[in-house]
Coordinates of C-alpha atoms in Angstrom, one line a residue:
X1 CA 26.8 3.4 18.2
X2 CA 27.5 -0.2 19.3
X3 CA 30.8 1.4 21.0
X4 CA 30.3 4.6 22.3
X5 CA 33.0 6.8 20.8
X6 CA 33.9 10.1 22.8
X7 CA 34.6 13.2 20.2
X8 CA 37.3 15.5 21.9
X9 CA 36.1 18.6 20.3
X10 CA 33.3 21.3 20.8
X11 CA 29.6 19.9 19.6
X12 CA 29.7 22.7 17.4
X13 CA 32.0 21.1 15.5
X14 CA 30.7 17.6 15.6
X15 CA 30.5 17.1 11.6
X16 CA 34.2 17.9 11.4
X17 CA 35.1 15.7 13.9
X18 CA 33.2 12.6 12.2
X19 CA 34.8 13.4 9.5
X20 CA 38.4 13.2 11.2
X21 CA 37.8 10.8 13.7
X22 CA 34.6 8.5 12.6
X23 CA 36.9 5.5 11.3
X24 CA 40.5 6.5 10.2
X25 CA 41.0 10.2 11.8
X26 CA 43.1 12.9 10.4
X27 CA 45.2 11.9 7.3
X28 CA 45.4 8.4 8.1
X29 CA 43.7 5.5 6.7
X30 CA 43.7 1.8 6.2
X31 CA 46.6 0.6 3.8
X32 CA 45.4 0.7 0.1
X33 CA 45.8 -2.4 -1.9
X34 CA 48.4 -1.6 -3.9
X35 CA 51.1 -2.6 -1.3
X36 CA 49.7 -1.0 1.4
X37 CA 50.9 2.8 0.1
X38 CA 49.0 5.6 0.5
X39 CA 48.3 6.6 -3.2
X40 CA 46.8 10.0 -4.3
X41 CA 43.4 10.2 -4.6
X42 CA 41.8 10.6 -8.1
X43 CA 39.1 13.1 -8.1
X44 CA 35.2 13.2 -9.4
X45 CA 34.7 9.9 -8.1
X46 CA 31.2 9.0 -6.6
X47 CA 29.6 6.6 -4.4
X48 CA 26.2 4.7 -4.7
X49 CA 23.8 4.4 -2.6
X50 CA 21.0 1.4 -3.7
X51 CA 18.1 1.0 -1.8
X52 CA 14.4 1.9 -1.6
X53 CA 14.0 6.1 -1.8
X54 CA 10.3 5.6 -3.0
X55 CA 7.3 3.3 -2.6
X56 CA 5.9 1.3 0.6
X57 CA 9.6 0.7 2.2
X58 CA 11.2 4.0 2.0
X59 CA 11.7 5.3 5.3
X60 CA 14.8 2.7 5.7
X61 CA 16.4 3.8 2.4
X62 CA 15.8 7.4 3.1
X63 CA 17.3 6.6 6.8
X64 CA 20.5 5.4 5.3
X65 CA 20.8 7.6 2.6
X66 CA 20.7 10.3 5.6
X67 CA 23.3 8.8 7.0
X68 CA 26.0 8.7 3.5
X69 CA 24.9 12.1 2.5
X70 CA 26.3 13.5 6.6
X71 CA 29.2 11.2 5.6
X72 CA 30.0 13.0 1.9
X73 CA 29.2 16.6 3.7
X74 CA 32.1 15.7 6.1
X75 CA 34.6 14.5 3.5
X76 CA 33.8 16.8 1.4
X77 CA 34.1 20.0 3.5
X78 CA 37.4 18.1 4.8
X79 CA 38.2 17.5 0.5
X80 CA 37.1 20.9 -1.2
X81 CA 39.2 20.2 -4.0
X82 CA 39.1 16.9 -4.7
X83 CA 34.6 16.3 -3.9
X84 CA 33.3 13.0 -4.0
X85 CA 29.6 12.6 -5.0
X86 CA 26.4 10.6 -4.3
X87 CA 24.9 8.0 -7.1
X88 CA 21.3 7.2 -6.2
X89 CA 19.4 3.8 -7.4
X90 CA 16.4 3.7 -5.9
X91 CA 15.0 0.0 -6.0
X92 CA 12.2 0.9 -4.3
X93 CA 12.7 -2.2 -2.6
X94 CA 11.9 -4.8 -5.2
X95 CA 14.2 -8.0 -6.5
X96 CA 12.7 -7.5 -10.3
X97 CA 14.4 -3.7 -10.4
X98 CA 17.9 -4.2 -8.9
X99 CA 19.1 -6.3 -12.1
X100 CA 18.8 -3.2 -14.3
X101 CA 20.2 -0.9 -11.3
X102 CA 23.3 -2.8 -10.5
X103 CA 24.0 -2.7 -14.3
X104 CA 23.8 1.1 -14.5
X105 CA 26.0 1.3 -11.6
X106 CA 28.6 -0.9 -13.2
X107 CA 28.7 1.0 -16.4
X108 CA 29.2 4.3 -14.6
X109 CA 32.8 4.2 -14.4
X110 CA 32.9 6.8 -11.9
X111 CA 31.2 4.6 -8.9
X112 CA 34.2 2.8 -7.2
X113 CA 31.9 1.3 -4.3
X114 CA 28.0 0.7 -3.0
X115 CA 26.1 1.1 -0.1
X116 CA 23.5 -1.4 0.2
X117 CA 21.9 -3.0 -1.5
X118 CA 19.9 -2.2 1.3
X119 CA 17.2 -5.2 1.8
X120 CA 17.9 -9.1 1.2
X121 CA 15.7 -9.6 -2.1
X122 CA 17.1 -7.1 -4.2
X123 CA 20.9 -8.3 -3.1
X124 CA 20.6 -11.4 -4.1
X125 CA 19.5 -10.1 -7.1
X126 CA 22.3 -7.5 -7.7
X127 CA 25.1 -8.8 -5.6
X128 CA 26.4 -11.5 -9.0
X129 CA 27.0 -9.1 -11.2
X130 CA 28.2 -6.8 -8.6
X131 CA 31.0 -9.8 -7.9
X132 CA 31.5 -9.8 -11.5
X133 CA 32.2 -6.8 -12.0
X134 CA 34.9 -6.3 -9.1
X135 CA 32.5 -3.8 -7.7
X136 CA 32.2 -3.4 -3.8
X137 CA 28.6 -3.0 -2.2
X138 CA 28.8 -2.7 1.5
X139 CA 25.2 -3.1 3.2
X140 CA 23.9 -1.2 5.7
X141 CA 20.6 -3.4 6.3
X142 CA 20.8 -6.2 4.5
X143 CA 20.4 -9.1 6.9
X144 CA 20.0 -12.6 5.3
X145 CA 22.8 -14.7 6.0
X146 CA 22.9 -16.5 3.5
X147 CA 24.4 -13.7 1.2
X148 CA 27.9 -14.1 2.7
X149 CA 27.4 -17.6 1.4
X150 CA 28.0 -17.1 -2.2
X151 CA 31.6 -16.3 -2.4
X152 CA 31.7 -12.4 -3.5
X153 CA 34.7 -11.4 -3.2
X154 CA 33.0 -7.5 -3.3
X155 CA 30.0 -8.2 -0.5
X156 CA 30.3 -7.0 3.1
X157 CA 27.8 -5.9 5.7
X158 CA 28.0 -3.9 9.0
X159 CA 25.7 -5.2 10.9
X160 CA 24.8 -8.7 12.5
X161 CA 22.8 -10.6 10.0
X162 CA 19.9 -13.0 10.9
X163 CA 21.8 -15.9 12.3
X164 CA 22.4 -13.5 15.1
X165 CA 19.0 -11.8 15.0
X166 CA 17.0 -15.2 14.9
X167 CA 18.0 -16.3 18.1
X168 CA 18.2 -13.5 20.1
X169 CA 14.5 -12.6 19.2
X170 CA 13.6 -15.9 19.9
X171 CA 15.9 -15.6 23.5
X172 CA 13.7 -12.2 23.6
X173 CA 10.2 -14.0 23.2
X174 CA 11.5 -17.2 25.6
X175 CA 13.5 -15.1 28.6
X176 CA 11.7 -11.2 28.5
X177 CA 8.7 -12.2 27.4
X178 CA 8.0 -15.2 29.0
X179 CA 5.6 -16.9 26.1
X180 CA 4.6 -20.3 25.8
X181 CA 2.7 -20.3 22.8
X182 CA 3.6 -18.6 19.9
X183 CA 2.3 -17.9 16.3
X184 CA 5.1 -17.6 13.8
X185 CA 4.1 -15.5 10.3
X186 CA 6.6 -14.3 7.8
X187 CA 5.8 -12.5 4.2
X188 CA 7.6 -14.8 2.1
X189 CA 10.7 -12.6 1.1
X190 CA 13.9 -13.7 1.3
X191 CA 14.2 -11.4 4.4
X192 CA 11.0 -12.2 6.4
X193 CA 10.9 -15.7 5.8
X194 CA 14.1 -16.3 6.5
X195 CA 14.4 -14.8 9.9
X196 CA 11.0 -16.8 10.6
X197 CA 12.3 -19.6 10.1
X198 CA 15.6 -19.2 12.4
X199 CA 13.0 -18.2 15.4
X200 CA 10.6 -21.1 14.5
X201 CA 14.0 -23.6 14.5
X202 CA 15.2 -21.4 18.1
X203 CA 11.7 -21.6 20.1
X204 CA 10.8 -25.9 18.6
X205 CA 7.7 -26.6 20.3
X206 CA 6.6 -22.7 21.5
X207 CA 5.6 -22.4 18.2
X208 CA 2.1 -23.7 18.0
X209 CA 1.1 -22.4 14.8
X210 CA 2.4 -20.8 11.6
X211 CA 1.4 -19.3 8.8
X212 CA 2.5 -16.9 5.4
X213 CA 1.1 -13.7 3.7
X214 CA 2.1 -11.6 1.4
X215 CA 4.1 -8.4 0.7
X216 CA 1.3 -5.5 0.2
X217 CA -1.4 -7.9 1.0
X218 CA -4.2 -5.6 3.4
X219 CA -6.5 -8.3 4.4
X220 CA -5.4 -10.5 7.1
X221 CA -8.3 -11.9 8.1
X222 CA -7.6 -15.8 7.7
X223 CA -4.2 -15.0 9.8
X224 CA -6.1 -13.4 12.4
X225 CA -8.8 -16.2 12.7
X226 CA -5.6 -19.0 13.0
X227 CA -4.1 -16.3 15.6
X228 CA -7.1 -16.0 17.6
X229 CA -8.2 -19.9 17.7
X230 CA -4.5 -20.9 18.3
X231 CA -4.5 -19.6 21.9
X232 CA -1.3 -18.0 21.4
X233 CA 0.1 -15.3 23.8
X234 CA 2.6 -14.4 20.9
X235 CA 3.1 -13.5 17.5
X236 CA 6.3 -13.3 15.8
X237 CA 5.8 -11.4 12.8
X238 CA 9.2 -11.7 10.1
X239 CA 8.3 -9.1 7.3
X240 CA 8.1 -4.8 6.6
X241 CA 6.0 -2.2 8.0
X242 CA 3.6 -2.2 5.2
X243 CA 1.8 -5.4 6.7
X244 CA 3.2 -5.3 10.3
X245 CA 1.0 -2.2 10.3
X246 CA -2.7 -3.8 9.2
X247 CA -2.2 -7.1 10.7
X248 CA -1.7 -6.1 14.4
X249 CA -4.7 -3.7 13.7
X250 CA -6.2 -6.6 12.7
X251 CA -5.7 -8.6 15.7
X252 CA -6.1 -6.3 17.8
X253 CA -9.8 -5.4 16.5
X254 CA -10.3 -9.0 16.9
X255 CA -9.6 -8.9 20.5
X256 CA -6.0 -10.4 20.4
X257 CA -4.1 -9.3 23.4
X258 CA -1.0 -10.8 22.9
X259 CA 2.7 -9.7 22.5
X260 CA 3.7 -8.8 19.0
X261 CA 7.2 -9.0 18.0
X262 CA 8.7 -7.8 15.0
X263 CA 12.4 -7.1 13.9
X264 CA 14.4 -4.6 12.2
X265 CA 12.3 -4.2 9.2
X266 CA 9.4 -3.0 11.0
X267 CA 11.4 -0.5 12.8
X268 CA 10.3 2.8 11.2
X269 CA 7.3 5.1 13.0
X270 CA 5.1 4.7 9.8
X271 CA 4.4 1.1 11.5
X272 CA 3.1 3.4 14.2
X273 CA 1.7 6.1 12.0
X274 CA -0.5 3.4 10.3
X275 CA -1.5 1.0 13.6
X276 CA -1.9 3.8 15.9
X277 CA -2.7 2.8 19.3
X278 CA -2.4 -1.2 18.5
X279 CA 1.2 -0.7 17.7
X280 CA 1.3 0.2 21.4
X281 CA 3.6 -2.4 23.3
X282 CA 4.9 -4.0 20.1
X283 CA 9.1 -5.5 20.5
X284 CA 10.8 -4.5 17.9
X285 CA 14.5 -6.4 17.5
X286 CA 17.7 -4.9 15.7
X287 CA 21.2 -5.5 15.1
X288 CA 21.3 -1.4 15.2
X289 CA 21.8 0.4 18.4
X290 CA 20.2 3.5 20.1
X291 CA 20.7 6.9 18.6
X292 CA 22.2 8.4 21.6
X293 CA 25.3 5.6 22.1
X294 CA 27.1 8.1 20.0
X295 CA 25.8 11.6 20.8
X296 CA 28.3 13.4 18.6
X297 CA 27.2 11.6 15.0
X298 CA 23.5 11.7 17.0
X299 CA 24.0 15.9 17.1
X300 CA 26.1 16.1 14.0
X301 CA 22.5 14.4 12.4
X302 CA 20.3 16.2 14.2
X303 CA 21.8 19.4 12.9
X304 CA 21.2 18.5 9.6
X305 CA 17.8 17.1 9.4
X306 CA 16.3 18.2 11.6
X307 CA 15.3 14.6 13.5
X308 CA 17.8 11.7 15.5
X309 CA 19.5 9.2 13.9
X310 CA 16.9 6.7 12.5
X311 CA 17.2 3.3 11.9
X312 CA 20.3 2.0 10.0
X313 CA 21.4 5.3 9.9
X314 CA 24.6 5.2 11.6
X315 CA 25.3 1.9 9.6
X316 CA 24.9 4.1 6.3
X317 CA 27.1 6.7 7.6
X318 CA 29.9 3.7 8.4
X319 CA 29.2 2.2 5.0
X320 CA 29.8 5.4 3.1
X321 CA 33.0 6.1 5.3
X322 CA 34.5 2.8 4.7
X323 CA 34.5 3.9 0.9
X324 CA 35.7 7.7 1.5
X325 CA 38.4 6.3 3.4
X326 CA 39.4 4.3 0.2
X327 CA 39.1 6.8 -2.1
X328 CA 41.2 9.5 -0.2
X329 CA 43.8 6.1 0.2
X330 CA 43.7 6.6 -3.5
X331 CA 42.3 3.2 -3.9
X332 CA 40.2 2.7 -7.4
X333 CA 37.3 0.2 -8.0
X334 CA 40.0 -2.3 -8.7
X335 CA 41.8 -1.9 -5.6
X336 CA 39.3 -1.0 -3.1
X337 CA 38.0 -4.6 -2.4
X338 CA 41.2 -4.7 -0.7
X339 CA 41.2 -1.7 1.2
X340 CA 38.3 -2.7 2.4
X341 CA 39.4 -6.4 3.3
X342 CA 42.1 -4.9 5.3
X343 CA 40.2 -2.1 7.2
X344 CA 40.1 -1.8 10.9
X345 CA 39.2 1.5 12.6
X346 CA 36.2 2.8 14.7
X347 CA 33.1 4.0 13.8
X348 CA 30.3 5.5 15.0
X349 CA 28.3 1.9 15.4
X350 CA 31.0 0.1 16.2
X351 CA 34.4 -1.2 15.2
X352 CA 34.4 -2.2 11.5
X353 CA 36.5 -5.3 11.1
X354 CA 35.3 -7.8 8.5
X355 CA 35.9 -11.7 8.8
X356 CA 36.7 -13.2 4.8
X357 CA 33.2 -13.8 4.1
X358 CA 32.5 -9.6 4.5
X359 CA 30.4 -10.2 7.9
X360 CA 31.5 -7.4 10.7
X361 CA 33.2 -8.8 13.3
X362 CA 31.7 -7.0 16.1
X363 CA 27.9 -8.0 16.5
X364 CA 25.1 -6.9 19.2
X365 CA 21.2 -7.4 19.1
X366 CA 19.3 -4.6 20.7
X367 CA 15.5 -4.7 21.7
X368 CA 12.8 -1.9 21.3
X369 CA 9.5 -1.1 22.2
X370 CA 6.6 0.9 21.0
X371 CA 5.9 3.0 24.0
X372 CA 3.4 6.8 23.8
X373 CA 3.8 6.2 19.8
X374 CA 7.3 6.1 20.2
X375 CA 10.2 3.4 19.4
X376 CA 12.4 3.3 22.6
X377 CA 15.3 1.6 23.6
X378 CA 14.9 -1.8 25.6
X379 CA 18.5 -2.3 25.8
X380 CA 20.5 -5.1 24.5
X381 CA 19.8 -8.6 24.4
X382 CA 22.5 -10.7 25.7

């Protein structure tokens, strides 16, 4: 998706040629750890996917898990003998629950690698005894960046993280935009606030006012009041759809007219579903790229579910292949932290390369706005 890769093959055959081309193609693959040998690859292995599959956030799981299950159905229709298969722990989002998950991941002996943890909160929570455990967890989502700060050896992510985000939403608000005054409001996770408070540090003295809610707070009426009395002729709102949703319903009934800008974790169309018409004209940022960059993994998806590529999908699909690549290198839990060190190959997002902290190598911010109840594309921000 962030490089547009060109499938030489009939659409009809678009899963196959993910499966052969997405990252390594054919029969080759990045060197496995042990000496860069291509060992044998041990059978009735799985891969987990962690992440929210139910409660308020679980759209962005369910978009992710999409995207590992099209990458298992390609390696294992590629692999009918030797089938890996998919371990679900559903967080449901929360920090309190992933302690518990990451430990029954561990003890099955049979996971070699992760994808996700998919939000900030719960990988901060998870992501130590992950390390511990030699266990590799590559997120698709999680954007914080101050989990590549922590020294796991096992953590890597696909995507830009906040430090990237921050200030090209702020750039967004400043350059496209054009605001001069602007209200700043995160939710207090370790997500939301802290790509708040990179914006607030990027815009200095646009930001006129600030203020904090809550996660699966519904009442935002001392927000709007500050809002409304602030002048402001922008909100930046770092938080989930859940209270994206109500709040700029909120405003809106209030008689805000504003811009409302929001980033990755409010890109999902139950933010519309639940605003409705005030969602209209909301900027969404993302350090994930339009479905139809890659129109072969965009078909290939569409085929099986029925819908395009949503967000973070293509990032779970180029998670998941990371670790399939491994496994057919014949590389074991053990050894895959090093496969996965040394791997460089396309994929469908972009070219997955990691620097020694895990962070991809290849970054890009894209802008999106709510327009006829759809997300659209408003290209990238540069």
């Amino acid at each position: 998706m962030r490089s547009t890769l060109k499938f030489a093959v009939p659409l009809a055959a678009a899963a196959l040629a993910l499966g052969a081309c997405g990252t390594t193609g054919g029969d080759s693959a990045a060197p496995a750890a042990s000496g860069g040998a291509t060992a044998a690859a041990a059978c009735d292995l799985k891969i987990g996917m962690f992440g929210a599959l139910t409660g308020p956030n679980a759209n962005l799981g369910i978009y992710i898990r999409n995207g590992v299950n099209l990458a298992l159905d390609d390696y294992n229709k590629a692999n009918p003998d030797c089938k890996v298969a998919l371990a679900e722990y559903d967080s449901q989002g929360d920090p309190t629950q992933a302690p518990a998950l990451a430990k029954t991941a561990i003890d099955d002996k049979k996971v070699v690698g992760i994808v996700g943890p998919a939000f900030s909160g719960e990988s901060k929570a998870a992501n130590p005894a992950f390390a511990e455990a030699g266990l590799v967890h590559i997120t698709p989502s999680a954007t914080n960046p101050a989990l590549a700060e922590n020294g796991w050896k096992t953590f890597f992510r696909v995507l830009g993280n906040d430090a990237t985000q921050g200030p090209a939403a702020a750039k967004y608000i400043k350059d496209t935009v054009k605001a001069t005054k602007v209200f700043a409001i995160d939710d207090a996770s370790e997500y939301g606030k802290g790509l708040a408070d990179i914006v607030r540090t990027d815009l200095g003295s646009t930001v006129i006012g600030n203020d904090t809610i809550q996660q699966k707070q519904t009442d935002f009426g001392a927000s709007v009041t500050k809002v409304t009395a602030s002048g402001a002729d922008a909100v930046f709102f770092g938080g989930y759809s859940p209270e994206a949703a109500p709040l700029i319903k909120q405003l809106r009934d209030a008689g805000w007219k504003g811009t409302f800008v929001v980033a990755d974790g409010v890109k999902d169309q139950s933010y519309i579903d639940n605003a409705q018409a005030a969602a209209e004209a909301t900027i969404i940022t993302c350090p994930c790229v339009p479905a139809d960059v890659a129109p072969d993994f965009q078909a290939a998806y569409k085929a099986k579910f029925n819908e395009d590529p949503n967000t973070y999908s293509g990032e779970g699909y180029d998670s998941a292949k990371i670790l399939l690549d491994g496994i057919k290198a014949g590389s074991t839990r053990e050894t895959m932290v090093d496969f996965v060190k040394a791997y460089d190959q396309p994929g469908v997002t972009k070219q997955l390369k990691f620097d020694d902290k895990g962070e991809v190598a290849e970054v890009k911010v894209f802008a999106y706005k709510v327009e006829g109840g759809k997300i659209v594309s408003a290209g990238e921000i540069k």
